[in-house]
């Protein structure tokens, strides 16, 4: 798994972010991400759920200050209004420095 960094993301609109993410995804599949595009991140969102992960602890890569790990959505029994119902649930994990 590689985590390319979107530089100056705060200055991009949603459509520009989407185009940048799509470009990174295509180039990552083709093995064309440059090393300098993996450096300098501050915060990462990781989706281990696509691999079936239910729980994990995301690893922080310096100089990042935080990483949010999202996991597989799975149906679990939950208590609602004194009844047990089946609902889709997802664990999330947050590592920070």
One Martini backbone bead per residue (centre of mass of N, CA, C, O) as a GRO file, in nm:
protein
   97
    1UNK     BB    1   0.096   0.036   0.023
    2UNK     BB    2   0.025   0.367  -0.075
    3UNK     BB    3   0.077   0.733   0.025
    4UNK     BB    4  -0.010   0.988  -0.125
    5UNK     BB    5   0.043   1.343  -0.144
    6UNK     BB    6  -0.161   1.622  -0.110
    7UNK     BB    7  -0.073   1.918  -0.200
    8UNK     BB    8  -0.245   2.181  -0.093
    9UNK     BB    9  -0.552   2.091  -0.032
   10UNK     BB   10  -0.676   2.364   0.082
   11UNK     BB   11  -0.673   2.489  -0.233
   12UNK     BB   12  -0.887   2.276  -0.317
   13UNK     BB   13  -1.134   2.152  -0.475
   14UNK     BB   14  -1.331   1.882  -0.509
   15UNK     BB   15  -1.264   1.825  -0.811
   16UNK     BB   16  -0.955   1.841  -0.774
   17UNK     BB   17  -0.931   1.615  -0.568
   18UNK     BB   18  -1.055   1.391  -0.741
   19UNK     BB   19  -0.847   1.406  -0.971
   20UNK     BB   20  -0.598   1.349  -0.795
   21UNK     BB   21  -0.688   1.073  -0.684
   22UNK     BB   22  -0.724   0.935  -0.958
   23UNK     BB   23  -0.433   0.972  -1.054
   24UNK     BB   24  -0.298   0.821  -0.823
   25UNK     BB   25  -0.443   0.549  -0.867
   26UNK     BB   26  -0.338   0.492  -1.153
   27UNK     BB   27  -0.030   0.521  -1.086
   28UNK     BB   28  -0.019   0.303  -0.866
   29UNK     BB   29  -0.101   0.061  -1.047
   30UNK     BB   30   0.156   0.137  -1.250
   31UNK     BB   31   0.412   0.233  -1.077
   32UNK     BB   32   0.423   0.590  -1.096
   33UNK     BB   33   0.517   0.674  -0.818
   34UNK     BB   34   0.688   0.905  -0.656
   35UNK     BB   35   0.869   0.948  -0.377
   36UNK     BB   36   0.795   1.259  -0.331
   37UNK     BB   37   0.472   1.175  -0.314
   38UNK     BB   38   0.520   1.034  -0.004
   39UNK     BB   39   0.599   1.308   0.121
   40UNK     BB   40   0.471   1.529   0.384
   41UNK     BB   41   0.256   1.433   0.560
   42UNK     BB   42  -0.019   1.487   0.812
   43UNK     BB   43  -0.275   1.310   0.701
   44UNK     BB   44  -0.455   0.992   0.718
   45UNK     BB   45  -0.664   0.774   0.519
   46UNK     BB   46  -0.762   0.438   0.591
   47UNK     BB   47  -0.886   0.136   0.396
   48UNK     BB   48  -0.909  -0.188   0.520
   49UNK     BB   49  -1.197  -0.291   0.432
   50UNK     BB   50  -1.123  -0.389   0.138
   51UNK     BB   51  -0.963  -0.645   0.298
   52UNK     BB   52  -1.153  -0.723   0.566
   53UNK     BB   53  -1.100  -0.547   0.798
   54UNK     BB   54  -1.194  -0.502   1.149
   55UNK     BB   55  -0.901  -0.459   1.289
   56UNK     BB   56  -0.663  -0.195   1.388
   57UNK     BB   57  -0.339  -0.025   1.382
   58UNK     BB   58  -0.234   0.253   1.273
   59UNK     BB   59   0.054   0.374   1.113
   60UNK     BB   60   0.274   0.622   1.173
   61UNK     BB   61   0.418   0.863   0.943
   62UNK     BB   62   0.663   1.053   0.938
   63UNK     BB   63   0.518   1.377   0.993
   64UNK     BB   64   0.266   1.276   1.095
   65UNK     BB   65  -0.021   1.335   1.319
   66UNK     BB   66  -0.235   1.137   1.160
   67UNK     BB   67  -0.455   0.832   1.157
   68UNK     BB   68  -0.733   0.690   0.981
   69UNK     BB   69  -0.905   0.385   1.039
   70UNK     BB   70  -1.096   0.186   0.827
   71UNK     BB   71  -1.347  -0.065   0.819
   72UNK     BB   72  -1.545  -0.309   0.789
   73UNK     BB   73  -1.868  -0.363   0.704
   74UNK     BB   74  -2.089  -0.504   0.956
   75UNK     BB   75  -2.317  -0.709   1.088
   76UNK     BB   76  -2.479  -0.625   1.405
   77UNK     BB   77  -2.588  -0.652   1.717
   78UNK     BB   78  -2.824  -0.414   1.860
   79UNK     BB   79  -2.938  -0.186   2.101
   80UNK     BB   80  -3.285  -0.065   2.054
   81UNK     BB   81  -3.527   0.009   2.243
   82UNK     BB   82  -3.513  -0.285   2.381
   83UNK     BB   83  -3.385  -0.397   2.109
   84UNK     BB   84  -3.274  -0.630   1.874
   85UNK     BB   85  -3.063  -0.530   1.604
   86UNK     BB   86  -2.959  -0.522   1.272
   87UNK     BB   87  -2.646  -0.355   1.193
   88UNK     BB   88  -2.432  -0.153   1.044
   89UNK     BB   89  -2.079  -0.172   1.116
   90UNK     BB   90  -1.780   0.030   1.219
   91UNK     BB   91  -1.454   0.038   1.268
   92UNK     BB   92  -1.230   0.268   1.424
   93UNK     BB   93  -0.898   0.422   1.398
   94UNK     BB   94  -0.664   0.629   1.599
   95UNK     BB   95  -0.359   0.787   1.525
   96UNK     BB   96  -0.124   0.987   1.723
   97UNK     BB   97   0.114   1.284   1.798
   0.00000   0.00000   0.00000
